[in-house]
């Protein structure tokens, strides 16, 4: 069964058609990177899958369950239509972190498990502390976001998404807001997650990273999926001239 399935997806902002006939399937445990020029619809596609945006036409299914496509906002939510104990969950990590500035790193991570999942604080803290160790941030647990670096903020954001034990992680350009010397520390965390059979879809401008971690790479341009292929095909012998031109400028 597909973890993510998009069929004939369209999204418009006014007269601007930003997604056109999107068809996408992501299997359990796959790591799929989405690359392409700015404005090609990459982030919008993730936001539709996470229900931060409403698709105008088409179908989105998460683990075989058709989502209602109702835009509700928020960082991480339960998907409707599957109420059993193992209901699907999607975590999203944004390029600008979106941490609560008035809460410590630890408080940011325990917020959703306590509020959404009604978890006891002690249990949420225990999970959060283990995740902070996982992303090498335990020593910053009592710091406020303003007191840590951009790379540390993004690692905290990843830990916050993982605290809800998602089946799927969506990462929207997780390194684009970082200084170059901080990119590596975040990419290393994502590489470790990729080894754990966690289904991930990553929008990225880091070509070497996409080539290394991805099972498949999708190239988007002007709202369309131009090619969907293994990384060696995309980066070594793409079918489309537009992809070759793009890669010649960024690699």
PDB file of C-alpha atoms in Angstrom:
ATOM      1  CA  UNK A   1       0.000   0.000   0.000  1.00  0.00           C
ATOM      2  CA  UNK A   2       1.168   3.507  -0.808  1.00  0.00           C
ATOM      3  CA  UNK A   3       1.929   5.791   2.123  1.00  0.00           C
ATOM      4  CA  UNK A   4       1.152   8.809  -0.070  1.00  0.00           C
ATOM      5  CA  UNK A   5      -0.886   8.861  -3.255  1.00  0.00           C
ATOM      6  CA  UNK A   6      -1.791  11.959  -5.249  1.00  0.00           C
ATOM      7  CA  UNK A   7      -4.023  11.589  -8.313  1.00  0.00           C
ATOM      8  CA  UNK A   8      -4.625  14.348 -10.873  1.00  0.00           C
ATOM      9  CA  UNK A   9      -3.818  17.084  -8.361  1.00  0.00           C
ATOM     10  CA  UNK A  10      -4.362  20.749  -9.215  1.00  0.00           C
ATOM     11  CA  UNK A  11      -3.823  23.842  -7.107  1.00  0.00           C
ATOM     12  CA  UNK A  12      -4.524  27.435  -8.072  1.00  0.00           C
ATOM     13  CA  UNK A  13      -3.893  30.777  -6.428  1.00  0.00           C
ATOM     14  CA  UNK A  14      -6.285  33.067  -8.228  1.00  0.00           C
ATOM     15  CA  UNK A  15      -5.543  32.658 -11.936  1.00  0.00           C
ATOM     16  CA  UNK A  16      -2.112  31.187 -11.258  1.00  0.00           C
ATOM     17  CA  UNK A  17      -2.095  27.399 -11.639  1.00  0.00           C
ATOM     18  CA  UNK A  18       0.760  26.330  -9.368  1.00  0.00           C
ATOM     19  CA  UNK A  19       0.173  22.562  -9.502  1.00  0.00           C
ATOM     20  CA  UNK A  20      -0.914  20.846 -12.721  1.00  0.00           C
ATOM     21  CA  UNK A  21      -2.056  17.244 -12.965  1.00  0.00           C
ATOM     22  CA  UNK A  22       0.187  15.958 -10.181  1.00  0.00           C
ATOM     23  CA  UNK A  23       0.381  12.170  -9.912  1.00  0.00           C
ATOM     24  CA  UNK A  24       2.607  10.796  -7.182  1.00  0.00           C
ATOM     25  CA  UNK A  25       3.013   7.605  -5.169  1.00  0.00           C
ATOM     26  CA  UNK A  26       5.355   7.100  -2.216  1.00  0.00           C
ATOM     27  CA  UNK A  27       5.892   3.639  -0.728  1.00  0.00           C
ATOM     28  CA  UNK A  28       6.541   2.824   2.920  1.00  0.00           C
ATOM     29  CA  UNK A  29      10.139   3.551   3.886  1.00  0.00           C
ATOM     30  CA  UNK A  30      10.922   5.460   0.705  1.00  0.00           C
ATOM     31  CA  UNK A  31      12.917   8.671   0.757  1.00  0.00           C
ATOM     32  CA  UNK A  32      11.800  10.910  -2.101  1.00  0.00           C
ATOM     33  CA  UNK A  33      13.487  14.230  -2.839  1.00  0.00           C
ATOM     34  CA  UNK A  34      11.790  16.936  -4.883  1.00  0.00           C
ATOM     35  CA  UNK A  35      14.054  19.313  -6.762  1.00  0.00           C
ATOM     36  CA  UNK A  36      13.539  22.052  -9.325  1.00  0.00           C
ATOM     37  CA  UNK A  37      13.686  25.816  -9.775  1.00  0.00           C
ATOM     38  CA  UNK A  38      12.094  28.258  -7.363  1.00  0.00           C
ATOM     39  CA  UNK A  39       8.396  28.731  -8.014  1.00  0.00           C
ATOM     40  CA  UNK A  40       7.925  25.282  -9.522  1.00  0.00           C
ATOM     41  CA  UNK A  41       5.327  24.177  -6.950  1.00  0.00           C
ATOM     42  CA  UNK A  42       7.510  21.970  -4.748  1.00  0.00           C
ATOM     43  CA  UNK A  43       6.583  23.513  -1.401  1.00  0.00           C
ATOM     44  CA  UNK A  44       2.941  23.905  -2.405  1.00  0.00           C
ATOM     45  CA  UNK A  45       2.758  20.180  -3.094  1.00  0.00           C
ATOM     46  CA  UNK A  46       4.040  19.396   0.411  1.00  0.00           C
ATOM     47  CA  UNK A  47       1.607  21.855   1.934  1.00  0.00           C
ATOM     48  CA  UNK A  48      -1.287  20.175   0.128  1.00  0.00           C
ATOM     49  CA  UNK A  49      -0.204  16.719   1.311  1.00  0.00           C
ATOM     50  CA  UNK A  50       0.003  18.054   4.885  1.00  0.00           C
ATOM     51  CA  UNK A  51      -3.368  19.854   4.501  1.00  0.00           C
ATOM     52  CA  UNK A  52      -1.913  23.288   5.089  1.00  0.00           C
ATOM     53  CA  UNK A  53      -3.301  24.117   1.647  1.00  0.00           C
ATOM     54  CA  UNK A  54      -6.413  22.812  -0.060  1.00  0.00           C
ATOM     55  CA  UNK A  55      -6.046  21.077  -3.409  1.00  0.00           C
ATOM     56  CA  UNK A  56      -8.552  22.480  -5.897  1.00  0.00           C
ATOM     57  CA  UNK A  57      -8.937  19.255  -7.857  1.00  0.00           C
ATOM     58  CA  UNK A  58      -7.690  15.708  -7.507  1.00  0.00           C
ATOM     59  CA  UNK A  59      -7.304  13.144  -4.751  1.00  0.00           C
ATOM     60  CA  UNK A  60      -4.793  12.793  -1.930  1.00  0.00           C
ATOM     61  CA  UNK A  61      -4.613   9.566   0.053  1.00  0.00           C
ATOM     62  CA  UNK A  62      -2.458   8.837   3.104  1.00  0.00           C
ATOM     63  CA  UNK A  63      -2.014   5.110   3.762  1.00  0.00           C
ATOM     64  CA  UNK A  64      -5.055   4.363   1.636  1.00  0.00           C
ATOM     65  CA  UNK A  65      -7.265   6.905   3.391  1.00  0.00           C
ATOM     66  CA  UNK A  66      -8.587   9.786   1.328  1.00  0.00           C
ATOM     67  CA  UNK A  67      -7.998  13.000   3.234  1.00  0.00           C
ATOM     68  CA  UNK A  68     -10.663  15.646   3.273  1.00  0.00           C
ATOM     69  CA  UNK A  69      -8.219  18.221   1.914  1.00  0.00           C
ATOM     70  CA  UNK A  70      -9.570  20.843   4.312  1.00  0.00           C
ATOM     71  CA  UNK A  71      -6.986  23.460   5.194  1.00  0.00           C
ATOM     72  CA  UNK A  72      -6.746  23.683   8.973  1.00  0.00           C
ATOM     73  CA  UNK A  73      -3.291  25.130   9.616  1.00  0.00           C
ATOM     74  CA  UNK A  74      -0.904  23.933  12.307  1.00  0.00           C
ATOM     75  CA  UNK A  75       2.312  21.991  12.372  1.00  0.00           C
ATOM     76  CA  UNK A  76       1.179  18.408  12.697  1.00  0.00           C
ATOM     77  CA  UNK A  77      -2.249  16.885  12.744  1.00  0.00           C
ATOM     78  CA  UNK A  78      -4.112  13.594  12.826  1.00  0.00           C
ATOM     79  CA  UNK A  79      -5.555  12.632   9.486  1.00  0.00           C
ATOM     80  CA  UNK A  80      -9.305  12.149   9.498  1.00  0.00           C
ATOM     81  CA  UNK A  81     -11.004   8.988   8.323  1.00  0.00           C
ATOM     82  CA  UNK A  82      -8.789   6.522  10.187  1.00  0.00           C
ATOM     83  CA  UNK A  83      -9.683   6.394  13.849  1.00  0.00           C
ATOM     84  CA  UNK A  84      -7.946   3.174  14.890  1.00  0.00           C
ATOM     85  CA  UNK A  85      -5.080   3.124  17.363  1.00  0.00           C
ATOM     86  CA  UNK A  86      -2.510   3.138  14.584  1.00  0.00           C
ATOM     87  CA  UNK A  87      -4.031   6.099  12.752  1.00  0.00           C
ATOM     88  CA  UNK A  88      -1.775   7.766  10.230  1.00  0.00           C
ATOM     89  CA  UNK A  89       0.152  10.839  11.190  1.00  0.00           C
ATOM     90  CA  UNK A  90       2.178  13.256   9.104  1.00  0.00           C
ATOM     91  CA  UNK A  91       4.952  15.449  10.500  1.00  0.00           C
ATOM     92  CA  UNK A  92       6.162  18.548   8.692  1.00  0.00           C
ATOM     93  CA  UNK A  93       9.390  20.480   9.100  1.00  0.00           C
ATOM     94  CA  UNK A  94       9.484  23.993   7.678  1.00  0.00           C
ATOM     95  CA  UNK A  95      12.387  26.001   6.304  1.00  0.00           C
ATOM     96  CA  UNK A  96      11.869  28.734   8.900  1.00  0.00           C
ATOM     97  CA  UNK A  97      11.641  26.417  11.939  1.00  0.00           C
ATOM     98  CA  UNK A  98       8.337  27.824  13.335  1.00  0.00           C
ATOM     99  CA  UNK A  99       9.364  27.225  16.940  1.00  0.00           C
ATOM    100  CA  UNK A 100       7.367  28.986  19.635  1.00  0.00           C
ATOM    101  CA  UNK A 101       9.707  31.814  20.725  1.00  0.00           C
ATOM    102  CA  UNK A 102       8.288  32.007  24.270  1.00  0.00           C
ATOM    103  CA  UNK A 103       8.898  28.319  24.985  1.00  0.00           C
ATOM    104  CA  UNK A 104      12.154  26.479  25.595  1.00  0.00           C
ATOM    105  CA  UNK A 105      13.386  23.821  23.197  1.00  0.00           C
ATOM    106  CA  UNK A 106      11.987  21.118  25.484  1.00  0.00           C
ATOM    107  CA  UNK A 107       8.649  22.894  25.870  1.00  0.00           C
ATOM    108  CA  UNK A 108       8.369  23.208  22.081  1.00  0.00           C
ATOM    109  CA  UNK A 109       8.746  19.456  21.701  1.00  0.00           C
ATOM    110  CA  UNK A 110       6.316  18.369  24.421  1.00  0.00           C
ATOM    111  CA  UNK A 111       3.559  20.807  23.416  1.00  0.00           C
ATOM    112  CA  UNK A 112       1.838  18.698  20.750  1.00  0.00           C
ATOM    113  CA  UNK A 113       2.061  15.296  22.519  1.00  0.00           C
ATOM    114  CA  UNK A 114       0.460  16.816  25.628  1.00  0.00           C
ATOM    115  CA  UNK A 115      -2.170  18.976  23.902  1.00  0.00           C
ATOM    116  CA  UNK A 116      -3.060  16.771  20.913  1.00  0.00           C
ATOM    117  CA  UNK A 117      -2.349  13.266  22.216  1.00  0.00           C
ATOM    118  CA  UNK A 118      -3.273  13.982  25.859  1.00  0.00           C
ATOM    119  CA  UNK A 119       0.035  12.473  26.938  1.00  0.00           C
ATOM    120  CA  UNK A 120       1.169  12.860  30.522  1.00  0.00           C
ATOM    121  CA  UNK A 121       3.862  15.490  30.920  1.00  0.00           C
ATOM    122  CA  UNK A 122       6.407  13.093  32.412  1.00  0.00           C
ATOM    123  CA  UNK A 123       6.035  10.719  29.473  1.00  0.00           C
ATOM    124  CA  UNK A 124       6.249  13.572  26.959  1.00  0.00           C
ATOM    125  CA  UNK A 125       9.400  14.910  28.626  1.00  0.00           C
ATOM    126  CA  UNK A 126      11.010  11.464  28.534  1.00  0.00           C
ATOM    127  CA  UNK A 127      10.299  11.123  24.808  1.00  0.00           C
ATOM    128  CA  UNK A 128      11.478  14.673  24.128  1.00  0.00           C
ATOM    129  CA  UNK A 129      14.751  14.150  25.951  1.00  0.00           C
ATOM    130  CA  UNK A 130      15.469  10.977  23.983  1.00  0.00           C
ATOM    131  CA  UNK A 131      14.782  12.814  20.741  1.00  0.00           C
ATOM    132  CA  UNK A 132      17.034  15.692  21.764  1.00  0.00           C
ATOM    133  CA  UNK A 133      19.815  13.186  22.315  1.00  0.00           C
ATOM    134  CA  UNK A 134      19.060  11.736  18.893  1.00  0.00           C
ATOM    135  CA  UNK A 135      19.518  15.126  17.216  1.00  0.00           C
ATOM    136  CA  UNK A 136      22.494  16.061  19.419  1.00  0.00           C
ATOM    137  CA  UNK A 137      20.668  18.869  21.191  1.00  0.00           C
ATOM    138  CA  UNK A 138      20.128  17.600  24.727  1.00  0.00           C
ATOM    139  CA  UNK A 139      22.376  20.267  26.236  1.00  0.00           C
ATOM    140  CA  UNK A 140      20.118  22.982  24.757  1.00  0.00           C
ATOM    141  CA  UNK A 141      16.815  21.663  26.088  1.00  0.00           C
ATOM    142  CA  UNK A 142      16.265  24.594  28.478  1.00  0.00           C
ATOM    143  CA  UNK A 143      17.320  27.274  25.979  1.00  0.00           C
ATOM    144  CA  UNK A 144      14.874  29.554  24.205  1.00  0.00           C
ATOM    145  CA  UNK A 145      14.968  29.624  20.372  1.00  0.00           C
ATOM    146  CA  UNK A 146      16.533  33.092  20.359  1.00  0.00           C
ATOM    147  CA  UNK A 147      19.565  31.685  22.185  1.00  0.00           C
ATOM    148  CA  UNK A 148      20.437  28.875  19.769  1.00  0.00           C
ATOM    149  CA  UNK A 149      21.766  28.786  16.209  1.00  0.00           C
ATOM    150  CA  UNK A 150      19.719  28.249  13.066  1.00  0.00           C
ATOM    151  CA  UNK A 151      20.996  24.710  12.723  1.00  0.00           C
ATOM    152  CA  UNK A 152      20.030  23.976  16.314  1.00  0.00           C
ATOM    153  CA  UNK A 153      16.580  25.475  15.746  1.00  0.00           C
ATOM    154  CA  UNK A 154      16.033  23.206  12.759  1.00  0.00           C
ATOM    155  CA  UNK A 155      17.181  20.139  14.677  1.00  0.00           C
ATOM    156  CA  UNK A 156      14.752  21.101  17.438  1.00  0.00           C
ATOM    157  CA  UNK A 157      11.994  21.416  14.828  1.00  0.00           C
ATOM    158  CA  UNK A 158      12.811  17.920  13.537  1.00  0.00           C
ATOM    159  CA  UNK A 159      12.674  16.542  17.085  1.00  0.00           C
ATOM    160  CA  UNK A 160       9.327  18.290  17.623  1.00  0.00           C
ATOM    161  CA  UNK A 161       7.850  16.603  14.534  1.00  0.00           C
ATOM    162  CA  UNK A 162       9.252  13.216  15.558  1.00  0.00           C
ATOM    163  CA  UNK A 163       7.700  13.540  19.033  1.00  0.00           C
ATOM    164  CA  UNK A 164       4.310  12.766  17.493  1.00  0.00           C
ATOM    165  CA  UNK A 165       5.701   9.495  16.097  1.00  0.00           C
ATOM    166  CA  UNK A 166       4.686  10.244  12.513  1.00  0.00           C
ATOM    167  CA  UNK A 167       4.502   7.589   9.822  1.00  0.00           C
ATOM    168  CA  UNK A 168       5.535  10.183   7.239  1.00  0.00           C
ATOM    169  CA  UNK A 169       7.858  13.170   7.461  1.00  0.00           C
ATOM    170  CA  UNK A 170       7.616  16.084   5.032  1.00  0.00           C
ATOM    171  CA  UNK A 171      10.600  18.438   5.023  1.00  0.00           C
ATOM    172  CA  UNK A 172      10.278  21.703   3.136  1.00  0.00           C
ATOM    173  CA  UNK A 173      13.739  23.030   2.244  1.00  0.00           C
ATOM    174  CA  UNK A 174      15.021  22.296   5.763  1.00  0.00           C
ATOM    175  CA  UNK A 175      18.407  23.943   5.146  1.00  0.00           C
ATOM    176  CA  UNK A 176      17.492  26.951   3.014  1.00  0.00           C
ATOM    177  CA  UNK A 177      17.357  29.397   5.951  1.00  0.00           C
ATOM    178  CA  UNK A 178      20.716  28.278   7.357  1.00  0.00           C
ATOM    179  CA  UNK A 179      24.182  29.713   7.026  1.00  0.00           C
ATOM    180  CA  UNK A 180      26.334  27.386   4.872  1.00  0.00           C
ATOM    181  CA  UNK A 181      28.415  26.151   7.807  1.00  0.00           C
ATOM    182  CA  UNK A 182      25.249  24.981   9.620  1.00  0.00           C
ATOM    183  CA  UNK A 183      23.754  22.993   6.735  1.00  0.00           C
ATOM    184  CA  UNK A 184      25.785  19.848   7.372  1.00  0.00           C
ATOM    185  CA  UNK A 185      24.578  19.304  10.939  1.00  0.00           C
ATOM    186  CA  UNK A 186      20.938  19.282   9.817  1.00  0.00           C
ATOM    187  CA  UNK A 187      21.581  17.095   6.776  1.00  0.00           C
ATOM    188  CA  UNK A 188      23.357  14.561   8.985  1.00  0.00           C
ATOM    189  CA  UNK A 189      20.260  14.260  11.193  1.00  0.00           C
ATOM    190  CA  UNK A 190      18.069  13.702   8.129  1.00  0.00           C
ATOM    191  CA  UNK A 191      20.505  11.104   6.773  1.00  0.00           C
ATOM    192  CA  UNK A 192      20.220   9.202  10.048  1.00  0.00           C
ATOM    193  CA  UNK A 193      16.419   9.266   9.799  1.00  0.00           C
ATOM    194  CA  UNK A 194      16.632   7.945   6.243  1.00  0.00           C
ATOM    195  CA  UNK A 195      18.386   4.837   7.595  1.00  0.00           C
ATOM    196  CA  UNK A 196      15.482   4.106   9.974  1.00  0.00           C
ATOM    197  CA  UNK A 197      12.904   3.199   7.307  1.00  0.00           C
ATOM    198  CA  UNK A 198      10.920   6.389   7.936  1.00  0.00           C
ATOM    199  CA  UNK A 199       8.947   7.507   4.902  1.00  0.00           C
ATOM    200  CA  UNK A 200      10.150  10.983   3.924  1.00  0.00           C
ATOM    201  CA  UNK A 201       9.472  13.509   1.199  1.00  0.00           C
ATOM    202  CA  UNK A 202      12.073  16.269   1.106  1.00  0.00           C
ATOM    203  CA  UNK A 203      12.050  19.464  -0.917  1.00  0.00           C
ATOM    204  CA  UNK A 204      15.680  20.476  -1.219  1.00  0.00           C
ATOM    205  CA  UNK A 205      18.206  22.534  -3.156  1.00  0.00           C
ATOM    206  CA  UNK A 206      21.051  20.354  -1.872  1.00  0.00           C
ATOM    207  CA  UNK A 207      21.750  18.234  -4.936  1.00  0.00           C
ATOM    208  CA  UNK A 208      24.523  16.086  -3.457  1.00  0.00           C
ATOM    209  CA  UNK A 209      22.324  15.335  -0.464  1.00  0.00           C
ATOM    210  CA  UNK A 210      19.350  14.404  -2.662  1.00  0.00           C
ATOM    211  CA  UNK A 211      21.541  12.109  -4.688  1.00  0.00           C
ATOM    212  CA  UNK A 212      22.937  10.390  -1.600  1.00  0.00           C
ATOM    213  CA  UNK A 213      19.815   9.768   0.496  1.00  0.00           C
ATOM    214  CA  UNK A 214      16.989   9.421  -2.031  1.00  0.00           C
ATOM    215  CA  UNK A 215      15.386   6.299  -3.382  1.00  0.00           C
ATOM    216  CA  UNK A 216      13.760   8.497  -6.019  1.00  0.00           C
ATOM    217  CA  UNK A 217      14.157  12.086  -7.144  1.00  0.00           C
ATOM    218  CA  UNK A 218      11.317  14.118  -8.613  1.00  0.00           C
ATOM    219  CA  UNK A 219      12.004  17.128 -10.795  1.00  0.00           C
ATOM    220  CA  UNK A 220       9.278  19.768 -10.900  1.00  0.00           C
ATOM    221  CA  UNK A 221       8.983  22.780 -13.182  1.00  0.00           C
ATOM    222  CA  UNK A 222       6.096  25.225 -13.638  1.00  0.00           C
ATOM    223  CA  UNK A 223       3.793  23.181 -11.446  1.00  0.00           C
ATOM    224  CA  UNK A 224       4.347  19.868 -13.201  1.00  0.00           C
ATOM    225  CA  UNK A 225       6.319  16.718 -12.435  1.00  0.00           C
ATOM    226  CA  UNK A 226       8.737  16.519 -15.351  1.00  0.00           C
ATOM    227  CA  UNK A 227      10.583  13.380 -14.295  1.00  0.00           C
ATOM    228  CA  UNK A 228      10.384  10.857 -11.452  1.00  0.00           C
ATOM    229  CA  UNK A 229      13.341   8.478 -11.420  1.00  0.00           C
ATOM    230  CA  UNK A 230      16.168   6.991  -9.336  1.00  0.00           C
ATOM    231  CA  UNK A 231      18.815   9.584  -8.406  1.00  0.00           C
ATOM    232  CA  UNK A 232      21.443   8.127 -10.727  1.00  0.00           C
ATOM    233  CA  UNK A 233      19.049   8.573 -13.671  1.00  0.00           C
ATOM    234  CA  UNK A 234      18.137  12.134 -12.757  1.00  0.00           C
ATOM    235  CA  UNK A 235      21.685  13.291 -12.094  1.00  0.00           C
ATOM    236  CA  UNK A 236      23.575  11.311 -14.726  1.00  0.00           C
ATOM    237  CA  UNK A 237      21.216  10.861 -17.658  1.00  0.00           C
ATOM    238  CA  UNK A 238      17.958  12.820 -17.364  1.00  0.00           C
ATOM    239  CA  UNK A 239      15.525  12.497 -20.243  1.00  0.00           C
ATOM    240  CA  UNK A 240      14.456  16.124 -20.254  1.00  0.00           C
ATOM    241  CA  UNK A 241      16.573  19.006 -21.527  1.00  0.00           C
ATOM    242  CA  UNK A 242      15.065  21.302 -18.882  1.00  0.00           C
ATOM    243  CA  UNK A 243      16.530  19.082 -16.159  1.00  0.00           C
ATOM    244  CA  UNK A 244      19.929  19.030 -17.810  1.00  0.00           C
ATOM    245  CA  UNK A 245      19.924  22.834 -18.034  1.00  0.00           C
ATOM    246  CA  UNK A 246      18.896  23.170 -14.383  1.00  0.00           C
ATOM    247  CA  UNK A 247      21.554  20.769 -13.123  1.00  0.00           C
ATOM    248  CA  UNK A 248      24.267  22.466 -15.169  1.00  0.00           C
ATOM    249  CA  UNK A 249      23.610  25.640 -13.161  1.00  0.00           C
ATOM    250  CA  UNK A 250      23.367  24.173  -9.669  1.00  0.00           C
ATOM    251  CA  UNK A 251      25.981  21.426  -9.669  1.00  0.00           C
TER     252      UNK A 251
END
